[in-house]
Structures are given as structure tokens and as C-alpha cells.
CSV table of C-alpha atoms and ligand atoms in Angstrom, one decimal:
chain,number,residue,atom,x,y,z
A,1,UNK,CA,-38.7,-40.6,21.8
A,2,UNK,CA,-38.9,-36.9,21.7
A,3,UNK,CA,-36.0,-36.4,23.5
A,4,UNK,CA,-33.9,-39.0,21.0
A,5,UNK,CA,-35.3,-37.2,18.2
A,6,UNK,CA,-33.9,-33.9,19.9
A,7,UNK,CA,-30.4,-35.0,20.6
A,8,UNK,CA,-29.7,-37.4,17.3
A,9,UNK,CA,-30.8,-33.2,16.2
A,10,UNK,CA,-28.3,-31.4,18.5
A,11,UNK,CA,-25.8,-34.3,18.4
A,12,UNK,CA,-25.9,-33.6,13.7
A,13,UNK,CA,-25.5,-29.8,14.5
A,14,UNK,CA,-23.3,-29.8,16.6
A,15,UNK,CA,-20.5,-31.9,14.3
A,16,UNK,CA,-21.8,-29.8,10.9
A,17,UNK,CA,-21.4,-26.7,13.0
A,18,UNK,CA,-17.5,-28.6,13.8
A,19,UNK,CA,-16.9,-29.3,10.5
A,20,UNK,CA,-17.7,-26.1,8.5
A,21,UNK,CA,-15.4,-24.3,11.5
A,22,UNK,CA,-12.6,-26.6,10.2
A,23,UNK,CA,-12.7,-27.5,6.8
A,24,UNK,CA,-13.9,-23.5,5.7
A,25,UNK,CA,-16.1,-25.0,2.7
A,26,UNK,CA,-18.2,-27.6,2.1
A,27,UNK,CA,-16.5,-27.7,-1.4
A,28,UNK,CA,-13.8,-27.1,-3.2
A,29,UNK,CA,-13.4,-23.5,-4.5
A,30,UNK,CA,-9.8,-24.2,-6.7
A,31,UNK,CA,-11.8,-26.7,-8.5
A,32,UNK,CA,-14.8,-23.8,-8.9
A,33,UNK,CA,-13.0,-21.3,-10.0
A,34,UNK,CA,-11.4,-23.7,-12.2
A,35,UNK,CA,-15.4,-23.7,-13.4
A,36,UNK,CA,-16.0,-20.6,-13.4
A,37,UNK,CA,-13.6,-19.3,-15.0
A,38,UNK,CA,-14.5,-22.4,-18.2
A,39,UNK,CA,-17.8,-21.4,-18.1
A,40,UNK,CA,-17.7,-17.9,-18.2
A,41,UNK,CA,-14.5,-17.4,-21.2
A,42,UNK,CA,-12.2,-16.2,-19.8
A,43,UNK,CA,-9.2,-17.4,-20.6
A,44,UNK,CA,-5.3,-16.3,-22.3
A,45,UNK,CA,-5.3,-15.1,-26.7
A,46,UNK,CA,-5.0,-19.2,-27.9
A,47,UNK,CA,-7.5,-20.5,-25.4
A,48,UNK,CA,-4.9,-20.8,-22.4
A,49,UNK,CA,-6.6,-20.9,-18.4
A,50,UNK,CA,-5.0,-19.4,-15.7
A,51,UNK,CA,-2.9,-22.3,-14.2
A,52,UNK,CA,-3.1,-22.1,-10.4
A,53,UNK,CA,-0.3,-22.3,-8.2
A,54,UNK,CA,-0.3,-20.9,-4.8
A,55,UNK,CA,-2.9,-22.3,-1.9
A,56,UNK,CA,-2.5,-20.1,1.4
A,57,UNK,CA,-4.9,-19.9,4.2
A,58,UNK,CA,-5.1,-16.4,6.3
A,59,UNK,CA,-7.5,-15.7,8.5
A,60,UNK,CA,-11.1,-16.0,7.8
A,61,UNK,CA,-10.4,-17.7,4.1
A,62,UNK,CA,-8.8,-18.8,1.5
A,63,UNK,CA,-6.2,-16.6,-1.6
A,64,UNK,CA,-5.5,-18.8,-4.5
A,65,UNK,CA,-3.0,-17.4,-6.4
A,66,UNK,CA,-2.8,-18.0,-10.5
A,67,UNK,CA,-0.5,-17.4,-12.8
A,68,UNK,CA,-2.7,-15.9,-16.2
A,69,UNK,CA,-2.2,-17.0,-20.2
A,70,UNK,CA,-0.8,-14.3,-22.3
A,71,UNK,CA,-3.6,-12.5,-23.9
A,72,UNK,CA,-5.9,-12.7,-20.9
A,73,UNK,CA,-7.8,-9.2,-20.5
A,74,UNK,CA,-7.9,-8.7,-16.4
A,75,UNK,CA,-10.6,-5.8,-17.1
A,76,UNK,CA,-13.2,-8.2,-18.0
A,77,UNK,CA,-13.0,-10.4,-15.1
A,78,UNK,CA,-12.7,-6.7,-13.5
A,79,UNK,CA,-16.2,-6.3,-14.8
A,80,UNK,CA,-17.7,-9.4,-14.3
A,81,UNK,CA,-16.2,-11.3,-10.7
A,82,UNK,CA,-20.0,-11.5,-9.1
A,83,UNK,CA,-20.7,-14.2,-11.9
A,84,UNK,CA,-17.1,-15.5,-10.0
A,85,UNK,CA,-19.1,-14.4,-6.0
A,86,UNK,CA,-22.8,-16.1,-7.4
A,87,UNK,CA,-20.2,-19.2,-8.4
A,88,UNK,CA,-18.9,-19.8,-6.2
A,89,UNK,CA,-22.0,-19.4,-3.8
A,90,UNK,CA,-23.8,-21.6,-5.7
A,91,UNK,CA,-25.8,-24.4,-3.6
A,92,UNK,CA,-23.4,-23.3,-0.7
A,93,UNK,CA,-25.9,-21.0,1.5
A,94,UNK,CA,-24.0,-22.9,4.2
A,95,UNK,CA,-25.3,-21.4,8.4
A,96,UNK,CA,-24.1,-20.4,10.7
A,97,UNK,CA,-25.0,-22.1,14.0
A,98,UNK,CA,-24.2,-21.0,17.5
A,99,UNK,CA,-23.7,-25.0,19.2
A,100,UNK,CA,-24.6,-23.0,22.9
A,101,UNK,CA,-27.9,-22.2,21.8
A,102,UNK,CA,-27.8,-25.9,20.5
A,103,UNK,CA,-27.2,-26.4,24.1
A,104,UNK,CA,-29.5,-24.0,25.6
A,105,UNK,CA,-32.6,-26.1,24.4
A,106,UNK,CA,-35.2,-27.7,26.9
A,107,UNK,CA,-36.5,-31.0,25.6
A,108,UNK,CA,-40.7,-29.7,26.6
A,109,UNK,CA,-42.9,-30.6,24.5
A,110,UNK,CA,-41.9,-27.4,22.3
A,111,UNK,CA,-38.4,-28.9,21.2
A,112,UNK,CA,-39.4,-28.6,17.6
A,113,UNK,CA,-40.7,-25.2,17.8
A,114,UNK,CA,-37.4,-23.7,19.1
A,115,UNK,CA,-35.3,-25.7,17.4
A,116,UNK,CA,-36.9,-24.2,14.2
A,117,UNK,CA,-36.5,-20.9,15.4
A,118,UNK,CA,-33.2,-21.2,16.1
A,119,UNK,CA,-32.7,-22.1,12.5
A,120,UNK,CA,-35.1,-19.1,11.3
A,121,UNK,CA,-32.9,-16.9,13.4
A,122,UNK,CA,-29.4,-17.9,12.2
A,123,UNK,CA,-27.7,-16.4,9.5
A,124,UNK,CA,-26.7,-16.9,6.2
A,125,UNK,CA,-23.3,-17.3,5.0
A,126,UNK,CA,-22.5,-15.5,1.7
A,127,UNK,CA,-18.8,-15.7,0.6
A,128,UNK,CA,-16.5,-12.8,-1.0
A,129,UNK,CA,-14.0,-12.0,-3.3
A,130,UNK,CA,-11.3,-9.5,-3.6
A,131,UNK,CA,-9.4,-9.6,-6.7
A,132,UNK,CA,-5.3,-9.0,-7.1
A,133,UNK,CA,-3.4,-8.1,-10.6
A,134,UNK,CA,0.4,-8.5,-9.3
A,135,UNK,CA,1.8,-9.8,-12.2
A,136,UNK,CA,-0.2,-13.6,-10.8
A,137,UNK,CA,-4.2,-13.6,-10.2
A,138,UNK,CA,-5.3,-13.7,-7.3
A,139,UNK,CA,-8.5,-14.3,-5.5
A,140,UNK,CA,-8.9,-13.9,-1.8
A,141,UNK,CA,-12.2,-15.5,-1.1
A,142,UNK,CA,-13.5,-14.6,2.7
A,143,UNK,CA,-15.7,-17.1,4.2
A,144,UNK,CA,-17.8,-13.9,5.6
A,145,UNK,CA,-19.6,-11.2,3.9
A,146,UNK,CA,-17.5,-7.8,5.4
A,147,UNK,CA,-19.3,-6.2,8.1
A,148,UNK,CA,-22.3,-3.4,8.0
A,149,UNK,CA,-21.4,-0.9,10.0
A,150,UNK,CA,-18.7,-0.4,11.0
A,151,UNK,CA,-19.5,2.5,14.3
A,152,UNK,CA,-17.2,6.4,13.9
A,153,UNK,CA,-15.1,7.2,16.7
A,154,UNK,CA,-12.0,8.8,17.7
A,155,UNK,CA,-9.3,6.4,16.5
A,156,UNK,CA,-10.3,6.9,12.8
A,157,UNK,CA,-9.3,10.9,13.7
A,158,UNK,CA,-5.3,12.1,12.1
A,159,UNK,CA,-5.0,15.0,14.3
A,160,UNK,CA,-3.3,18.3,12.8
A,161,UNK,CA,-3.7,16.8,9.4
A,162,UNK,CA,-6.3,16.8,6.0
A,163,UNK,CA,-5.8,12.8,5.9
A,164,UNK,CA,-10.3,11.7,6.3
A,165,UNK,CA,-10.8,8.3,7.3
A,166,UNK,CA,-13.0,7.5,4.1
A,167,UNK,CA,-13.4,3.9,4.5
A,168,UNK,CA,-12.2,0.6,6.2
A,169,UNK,CA,-12.1,-2.3,4.3
A,170,UNK,CA,-10.5,-6.5,5.3
A,171,UNK,CA,-7.0,-4.8,5.7
A,172,UNK,CA,-7.4,-1.6,7.4
A,173,UNK,CA,-9.0,2.3,6.9
A,174,UNK,CA,-8.5,4.0,3.6
A,175,UNK,CA,-8.1,7.7,4.2
A,176,UNK,CA,-8.3,10.8,1.4
A,177,UNK,CA,-6.3,12.9,2.0
A,178,UNK,CA,-7.2,16.6,0.8
A,179,UNK,CA,-3.4,17.7,0.1
A,180,UNK,CA,-2.5,14.9,-2.0
A,181,UNK,CA,-4.6,13.4,-4.0
A,182,UNK,CA,-7.2,16.5,-3.4
A,183,UNK,CA,-11.4,17.1,-5.1
A,184,UNK,CA,-13.3,13.7,-4.6
A,185,UNK,CA,-16.5,13.3,-7.1
A,186,UNK,CA,-19.3,11.4,-4.5
A,187,UNK,CA,-22.1,9.4,-6.2
A,188,UNK,CA,-24.4,7.3,-5.6
A,189,UNK,CA,-28.3,6.0,-5.5
A,190,UNK,CA,-30.5,8.0,-2.7
A,191,UNK,CA,-30.0,7.0,0.9
A,192,UNK,CA,-26.8,4.6,0.3
A,193,UNK,CA,-24.8,7.0,2.2
A,194,UNK,CA,-23.3,10.1,0.6
A,195,UNK,CA,-24.8,12.2,3.3
A,196,UNK,CA,-23.9,10.6,6.2
A,197,UNK,CA,-20.7,9.9,4.1
A,198,UNK,CA,-20.1,14.3,4.1
A,199,UNK,CA,-21.0,14.5,7.2
A,200,UNK,CA,-18.3,12.7,7.9
A,201,UNK,CA,-15.6,14.1,5.9
A,202,UNK,CA,-16.7,18.3,8.0
A,203,UNK,CA,-16.5,16.8,11.6
A,204,UNK,CA,-13.3,15.1,10.4
A,205,UNK,CA,-12.3,18.0,9.3
A,206,UNK,CA,-13.3,19.6,12.2
A,207,UNK,CA,-11.9,18.0,14.7
A,208,UNK,CA,-8.7,17.6,13.0
A,209,UNK,CA,-7.8,21.2,11.0
A,210,UNK,CA,-10.4,23.3,13.6
A,211,UNK,CA,-8.0,26.5,13.7
A,212,UNK,CA,-6.5,25.7,9.8
A,213,UNK,CA,-10.3,24.3,8.3
A,214,UNK,CA,-12.6,26.9,5.5
A,215,UNK,CA,-15.8,25.5,4.5
A,216,UNK,CA,-18.0,26.0,1.7
A,217,UNK,CA,-21.1,24.4,2.1
A,218,UNK,CA,-23.9,24.2,-0.1
A,219,UNK,CA,-26.3,22.2,0.2
A,220,UNK,CA,-29.5,22.3,-2.7
A,221,UNK,CA,-31.1,19.0,-0.8
A,222,UNK,CA,-33.4,21.3,1.5
A,223,UNK,CA,-30.5,21.7,4.1
A,224,UNK,CA,-30.9,18.4,5.5
A,225,UNK,CA,-27.4,17.3,6.0
A,226,UNK,CA,-25.6,20.6,6.7
A,227,UNK,CA,-28.0,22.8,9.1
A,228,UNK,CA,-25.6,21.5,11.8
A,229,UNK,CA,-23.1,22.8,11.4
A,230,UNK,CA,-24.2,26.1,9.6
A,231,UNK,CA,-23.2,27.9,13.1
A,232,UNK,CA,-19.5,26.8,13.3
A,233,UNK,CA,-16.7,29.1,13.7
A,234,UNK,CA,-14.9,27.1,10.3
A,235,UNK,CA,-17.8,27.6,8.1
A,236,UNK,CA,-17.8,30.1,6.2
A,237,UNK,CA,-21.1,29.7,3.3
A,238,UNK,CA,-23.7,28.7,3.6
A,239,UNK,CA,-26.6,28.1,1.6
A,240,UNK,CA,-29.5,26.1,0.5
A,241,UNK,CA,-30.2,28.2,-2.5
A,242,UNK,CA,-29.7,27.1,-5.9
A,243,UNK,CA,-29.7,30.9,-7.2
A,244,UNK,CA,-27.4,32.5,-4.1
A,245,UNK,CA,-24.9,29.3,-4.9
A,246,UNK,CA,-23.6,31.1,-8.3
A,247,UNK,CA,-22.6,34.3,-5.8
A,248,UNK,CA,-20.6,32.4,-3.1
A,249,UNK,CA,-18.8,30.3,-5.6
A,250,UNK,CA,-18.7,33.9,-7.8
A,251,UNK,CA,-16.7,35.0,-3.6
A,252,UNK,CA,-14.5,31.9,-3.5
A,253,UNK,CA,-13.6,31.9,-7.6
A,254,UNK,CA,-12.1,34.9,-6.7
A,255,UNK,CA,-10.3,34.6,-3.6
A,256,UNK,CA,-8.7,31.3,-4.4
A,257,UNK,CA,-7.8,33.6,-7.3
A,258,UNK,CA,-6.2,36.0,-6.0
A,259,UNK,CA,-4.8,33.3,-3.1
A,260,UNK,CA,-3.2,31.4,-6.1
A,261,UNK,CA,-1.5,35.4,-7.0
A,262,UNK,CA,-0.6,34.8,-4.0
A,263,UNK,CA,1.1,31.5,-3.9
A,264,UNK,CA,3.6,31.9,-6.8
A,265,UNK,CA,4.8,36.7,-7.0
A,266,UNK,CA,6.1,34.8,-3.4
A,267,UNK,CA,8.0,32.7,-5.3
A,268,UNK,CA,6.3,28.3,-4.5
A,269,UNK,CA,4.2,26.0,-7.1
A,270,UNK,CA,1.6,25.4,-4.9
A,271,UNK,CA,0.3,25.8,-1.0
A,272,UNK,CA,1.8,22.9,0.3
A,273,UNK,CA,5.6,24.4,-0.2
A,274,UNK,CA,4.2,28.0,-0.1
A,275,UNK,CA,3.8,27.3,4.4
A,276,UNK,CA,0.0,28.7,4.4
A,277,UNK,CA,-2.4,26.6,6.7
A,278,UNK,CA,-5.1,27.2,5.9
A,279,UNK,CA,-7.2,24.7,3.3
A,280,UNK,CA,-10.8,25.7,1.7
A,281,UNK,CA,-13.4,22.9,0.6
A,282,UNK,CA,-16.3,23.4,-1.3
A,283,UNK,CA,-19.1,21.1,0.2
A,284,UNK,CA,-21.9,20.7,-2.9
A,285,UNK,CA,-24.6,17.6,-1.8
A,286,UNK,CA,-26.1,17.3,-4.2
A,287,UNK,CA,-24.1,19.2,-7.4
A,288,UNK,CA,-27.3,18.0,-10.3
A,289,UNK,CA,-29.2,20.9,-9.2
A,290,UNK,CA,-26.6,23.7,-10.4
A,291,UNK,CA,-25.9,21.6,-13.3
A,292,UNK,CA,-27.5,23.2,-16.2
A,293,UNK,CA,-26.7,26.7,-14.6
A,294,UNK,CA,-23.6,27.9,-16.8
A,295,UNK,CA,-22.8,30.4,-14.5
A,296,UNK,CA,-22.4,27.3,-11.7
A,297,UNK,CA,-20.5,25.1,-13.9
A,298,UNK,CA,-18.2,27.3,-15.4
A,299,UNK,CA,-16.6,27.7,-11.9
A,300,UNK,CA,-16.9,24.2,-10.7
A,301,UNK,CA,-15.0,22.7,-14.0
A,302,UNK,CA,-12.6,26.2,-12.4
A,303,UNK,CA,-12.7,25.6,-8.7
A,304,UNK,CA,-11.2,21.7,-10.4
A,305,UNK,CA,-9.0,22.7,-12.3
A,306,UNK,CA,-6.9,25.2,-10.4
A,307,UNK,CA,-7.8,25.1,-6.8
A,308,UNK,CA,-5.1,22.6,-6.1
A,309,UNK,CA,-3.0,24.3,-6.2
A,310,UNK,CA,-4.9,27.5,-3.9
A,311,UNK,CA,-5.8,24.8,-1.7
A,312,UNK,CA,-8.9,25.5,-2.3
A,313,UNK,CA,-10.7,21.4,-2.7
A,314,UNK,CA,-14.3,20.4,-4.0
A,315,UNK,CA,-16.4,17.8,-2.7
A,316,UNK,CA,-18.4,17.4,-5.4
A,317,UNK,CA,-21.8,14.7,-4.7
A,318,UNK,CA,-24.2,13.5,-6.9
A,319,UNK,CA,-27.3,11.0,-7.5
A,320,UNK,CA,-27.2,11.1,-11.5
A,321,UNK,CA,-24.4,10.9,-12.4
A,322,UNK,CA,-24.3,11.6,-16.2
A,323,UNK,CA,-22.9,14.1,-18.5
A,324,UNK,CA,-24.2,16.7,-17.4
A,325,UNK,CA,-24.0,16.8,-14.1
A,326,UNK,CA,-20.0,15.4,-13.5
A,327,UNK,CA,-18.4,18.0,-17.1
A,328,UNK,CA,-15.8,16.0,-18.9
A,329,UNK,CA,-13.4,18.1,-17.9
A,330,UNK,CA,-14.4,18.7,-14.1
A,331,UNK,CA,-14.2,14.9,-14.0
A,332,UNK,CA,-11.3,15.1,-16.3
A,333,UNK,CA,-8.9,16.9,-13.0
A,334,UNK,CA,-11.4,15.0,-10.3
A,335,UNK,CA,-9.2,11.0,-10.6
A,336,UNK,CA,-10.5,10.3,-7.3
A,337,UNK,CA,-14.3,8.9,-6.8
A,338,UNK,CA,-16.3,6.9,-4.0
A,339,UNK,CA,-19.3,5.8,-5.2
A,340,UNK,CA,-22.0,4.1,-3.5
A,341,UNK,CA,-24.8,2.3,-5.2
A,342,UNK,CA,-25.7,3.1,-8.4
A,343,UNK,CA,-28.6,2.2,-11.5
A,344,UNK,CA,-26.2,0.6,-13.8
A,345,UNK,CA,-23.8,0.0,-15.4
A,346,UNK,CA,-23.9,3.5,-17.1
A,347,UNK,CA,-24.1,5.8,-14.7
A,348,UNK,CA,-20.4,3.4,-13.3
A,349,UNK,CA,-19.1,4.1,-15.7
A,350,UNK,CA,-19.8,7.9,-15.5
A,351,UNK,CA,-19.0,8.2,-11.7
A,352,UNK,CA,-16.1,6.0,-11.5
A,353,UNK,CA,-14.8,5.3,-14.6
A,354,UNK,CA,-15.5,1.5,-14.7
A,355,UNK,CA,-18.1,-0.8,-14.2
A,356,UNK,CA,-19.3,-2.8,-10.1
A,357,UNK,CA,-21.1,0.5,-8.7
A,358,UNK,CA,-24.4,-1.1,-9.6
A,359,UNK,CA,-23.2,-4.7,-8.6
A,360,UNK,CA,-22.6,-3.2,-5.2
A,361,UNK,CA,-24.8,-5.4,-1.6
A,362,UNK,CA,-27.7,-2.7,-1.3
A,363,UNK,CA,-26.0,-2.0,2.2
A,364,UNK,CA,-26.3,1.8,2.9
A,365,UNK,CA,-22.0,2.6,3.1
A,366,UNK,CA,-20.9,0.3,0.8
A,367,UNK,CA,-19.0,2.2,-1.5
A,368,UNK,CA,-16.3,2.2,-4.2
A,369,UNK,CA,-12.6,4.2,-3.7
A,370,UNK,CA,-12.0,5.0,-6.8
A,371,UNK,CA,-8.1,6.5,-6.3
A,372,UNK,CA,-5.0,5.0,-7.6
A,373,UNK,CA,-6.7,1.0,-7.6
A,374,UNK,CA,-10.5,0.8,-7.0
A,375,UNK,CA,-11.7,-0.9,-3.4
A,376,UNK,CA,-14.7,-1.6,-1.3
A,377,UNK,CA,-14.9,0.2,1.2
A,378,UNK,CA,-17.8,0.5,4.3
A,379,UNK,CA,-17.5,4.7,5.5
A,380,UNK,CA,-17.4,4.3,9.2
A,381,UNK,CA,-20.4,6.2,9.9
A,382,UNK,CA,-20.7,8.3,12.5
A,383,UNK,CA,-24.4,9.1,14.0
A,384,UNK,CA,-26.4,12.9,14.6
A,385,UNK,CA,-26.1,13.3,18.1
A,386,UNK,CA,-22.4,12.5,17.7
A,387,UNK,CA,-21.6,15.2,15.0
A,388,UNK,CA,-23.4,17.5,17.6
A,389,UNK,CA,-21.6,16.8,20.0
A,390,UNK,CA,-18.4,17.1,18.2
A,391,UNK,CA,-19.2,20.0,17.1
A,392,UNK,CA,-21.0,21.7,19.6
A,393,UNK,CA,-17.6,23.5,20.8
A,394,UNK,CA,-17.2,25.3,17.6
A,395,UNK,CA,-20.0,26.4,17.4
A,396,UNK,CA,-20.3,30.6,17.5
A,397,UNK,CA,-22.7,33.5,17.3
A,398,UNK,CA,-20.7,34.7,14.4
A,399,UNK,CA,-22.6,37.3,11.5
A,400,UNK,CA,-23.9,36.1,8.5
A,401,UNK,CA,-25.5,37.2,4.9
A,402,UNK,CA,-29.6,38.0,4.4
A,403,UNK,CA,-30.4,37.4,1.4
A,404,UNK,CA,-33.4,40.7,1.3
A,405,UNK,CA,-35.6,38.4,1.1
A,406,UNK,CA,-35.1,36.9,4.9
A,407,UNK,CA,-37.0,39.4,7.3
A,408,UNK,CA,-38.2,42.3,4.5
A,409,UNK,CA,-40.0,44.1,7.2
A,410,UNK,CA,-37.3,44.6,9.8
A,411,UNK,CA,-35.3,45.8,7.5
A,412,UNK,CA,-37.4,48.1,5.0
A,413,UNK,CA,-34.8,51.7,4.2
A,414,UNK,CA,-31.7,49.1,4.7
A,415,UNK,CA,-29.8,48.8,0.8
A,416,UNK,CA,-28.7,45.8,-0.7
A,417,UNK,CA,-27.2,42.4,2.1
A,418,UNK,CA,-26.0,43.5,5.2
A,419,UNK,CA,-25.0,42.2,8.4
A,420,UNK,CA,-26.9,40.9,11.5
A,421,UNK,CA,-26.0,38.7,14.4
A,422,UNK,CA,-28.0,35.9,14.7
A,423,UNK,CA,-28.9,34.3,18.2
A,424,UNK,CA,-29.5,30.2,17.7
A,425,UNK,CA,-29.6,28.3,20.2
A,426,UNK,CA,-26.2,25.7,21.6
B,501,LIG,N1,-21.6,4.6,7.1
B,501,LIG,C1,-23.4,3.7,6.7
B,501,LIG,N2,-23.1,2.9,7.1
B,501,LIG,C2,-24.4,2.6,8.0
B,501,LIG,N3,-25.6,2.8,7.8
B,501,LIG,C3,-25.6,4.3,6.9
B,501,LIG,C4,-23.7,4.9,6.2
B,501,LIG,N4,-24.1,5.1,6.0
B,501,LIG,C5,-25.6,5.9,6.0
B,501,LIG,N5,-26.4,4.2,6.6
B,501,LIG,C6,-27.5,4.9,7.0
B,501,LIG,O1,-28.4,5.5,4.9
B,501,LIG,C7,-29.4,6.9,5.3
B,501,LIG,C8,-29.4,7.1,4.1
B,501,LIG,O2,-28.1,7.7,4.6
B,501,LIG,P1,-27.5,9.1,3.6
B,501,LIG,O3,-29.1,9.9,3.9
B,501,LIG,O4,-26.7,9.3,3.4
B,501,LIG,O5,-27.6,8.7,2.1
B,501,LIG,P2,-27.8,9.5,0.5
B,501,LIG,O6,-26.7,9.0,-0.8
B,501,LIG,O7,-27.3,10.8,0.6
B,501,LIG,O8,-29.6,9.6,0.7
B,501,LIG,P3,-30.3,10.8,-0.4
B,501,LIG,O9,-30.0,11.1,-2.1
B,501,LIG,O10,-31.4,10.4,-0.6
B,501,LIG,O11,-30.2,12.3,0.7
B,501,LIG,C9,-28.9,7.1,7.6
B,501,LIG,O12,-30.1,7.3,7.3
B,501,LIG,C10,-28.1,6.4,8.1
B,501,LIG,O13,-29.1,5.4,8.6
């Protein structure tokens, strides 16, 4: 009896799995899409509906290509993409059962417990979609969700360039080429990958351009993210003090002005044309902490405006995107953004210039990279141990500016700031 029950369940499971594997979906997604569009009022000016022109399979999913009616507002579906995605997943949580698990079942008195365990351990699959407009509306329906983590390895590097891998998509790797797109704004709620991404960018720049990268690290979150980089030779400034930030930014601004004047005086348009190899990166983690300091924000705005020509690039990260933490003029000069999940559509609009970041799944490293177009990416993840290993050869014992307050006793009688050697464990 027990044997018969077990065999029937197993065979049913295997048959179901085989069906899902071959059909890809137990229901008709094209019909569902059409109904979701009708119910959501996504139609043309005179009420015309989208018309399916082509359906084509690709590895991992199906693409539906639609003709779009006149007056169709694509921004509306882009903003409400989640409605389409949720609609395709209604009554449609189907399961991934590994047939080899079923074949491992032992037919003893624990058979039901074993089956229950397999069912509880299985992963629920959820379909994901991507929208593309190229005269037609293309809806790509993926049968499986995107990978939650991509571990960094050397293949992400592009040595000798300023092009840094910042995200994986289903189509491949997305790079931010600092020489082409210059500055970058990063926003996202706490715990979803801003600092991890900044560490990835710093490590990549050091490994790709060890002799030309000049890094100015301003870590206003208490120093946890950039601390490990402070003694590498590429780091020209490191601080975690808001008060010190103003002096550092002023110094950078003066250098930037001088570099730009030299470039222009030599008859070049910008740093790239001048053939200069050096680039400077001003990387601020938690920019909101200097948002009420007008002197700091003036320099930030100036770097965003004029740094591109001189090779001074700003990477500006904040957990609280608002008109105060990202001033309008800074935003205008930094069209490229990377945004992790945010609390609401207002924050998404401020950070990204569009909604969508509030709808991202709660997965660390999942973000929207917006350059000319927006793409959902999963940022590569490099852990601290790997970073340490990679930057170790670049650690040097270097003179570093100290603040008055650092060691009052030992510096009695000295005037102002001084240089001293700091010996740190490497
Ligand atoms: N790309 C990623 N892939 C996988 N896991 C990640 C990724 N990025 C971050 N994480 C995980 O999320 C944790 C939090 O990330 P991170 O410290 O970068 O968040 P944050 O946005 O800087 O948060 P906070 O503003 O609170 O410091 C990391 O310790 C790591 O475990």
C-alpha cells in the first residue's frame, strides 16, 4: 500500500516536472498579457489595444513582440511594470522539483516525511519580465528569476582602461566607462549594496590603472568601507571626518582648476585629448552628511560641472536621495545613476529621474543602472578578504597629514599640520 502511494506520487511528480520543463509554462502568457493591458487601461489614444505580431522562444524564456497603437504611453507601463509581472505570476507559482531528489526516496515508514521535506525545500519559481521599445513593444518573459549573487573574479577587469564592471544582466556585463560617462550617483536604502559597490569600483580602478588612478576617499559613514584602502599608493586623500572634508574638497578643487587651465592653455579640449594619463576620483560615501555644508556642496557642484574636462570624476553615494542631498545642479551634471532599492517612488524619482527603484526586489546588489537607458543589474560582489588580497601589493608606508587633535602630546611645540610616517600593519 505504502509502496503504491509512494510510486504514484513520485511518478506524478516526475510527469509534472517533465511537463513544466517542456511546456515552459502551464498557461498562456500571451493571453494574460493582453488581459492585463486591457484591465490596466494601457491602450492607444482611441482605445486601440496592442497587437501581438511575433512570439519567439529563447533560452530561458519567450519574447512577445507587439505593435503599439498611436498615442500609446510607454512611460506608464515602464513605471507599472510590476503590475504586468505580478499578473503573469498570479496562480502561477510553479515549483522546481529535482527528479533526482524523488528517486532518492526510501520506501520505509518515513516516506511521507521525506516527500514533505522535498516539497518544503523546493524553490518557488517566479517569472520576470523585461520591456524593450524599438518601434515595437517587446516583452521578454523569463521563466526563472535573475541570479541573486555574482561573485567577482578577475574576468570582470578590463586592464588599462577606466571602464569598470558594475553590473550583470541576463545579456551580459554592464560597464561604466568613467572616461566616457564621467561622474556617477549611487543611491539606495541601507544594506542593499552601496558600500559594496564603492569598494568594487575602488578595487577595480586600482587593479586596472595602478599607476594613473588617484583616489580621494571621503567616508562619512564612520570609515568602515574605505578604511582598508587608506594606505594604498593610489589613495591621495582619506577622511571620515565631515569637518576635514571641506579642506580636502577645497584642495582638490584648486588642483582641478590648475589641471584644467593647463590642459586648455596647451590647446586641448579636455584631459582625454591632452593625452594625460592621470585621473582623479572623488568618492563620497554618504553625501547627505555634508548636504547642509554649503562650502562643501559648492565644491561638489563645481567638480560635477567642470571636473569632466580635467579628469576629476565624482562618485557620489547617498542613502537619502533628496533635493538637499543631491542638489539640482549636481544632478543635471551627472546623468548616470545606479540605484538600489529605495523606500518610495519619490526617492526613486529624485535619484533616478524615474520610478522603479521602489519596486526592485529586496536583494542586496540588485539595482537599476541608468545611462542612456535603464537596465536592471546585479552588481558583482567582491568580499573583503578578496579585496585585501588584491590591494596588498599596493600598500605603501606613506606620509600622511595629521590633524591637530590626533596626538597632542607628541606634537607639542609643532605648528599647524605636519607630516609624519605612519607604520601600519600590511
Ligand atoms: N552585489 C552584492 N551581491 C551580494 N550581496 C551583496 C552585494 N552587495 C552587498 N551585499 C551584501 O549586503 C550587505 C550590505 O551591503 P552594503 O554594506 O554595501 O550596504 P549599504 O547600502 O552600503 O548599507 P549602509 O548604507 O547601511 O552602509 C553586504 O555586507 C553583503 O553581505
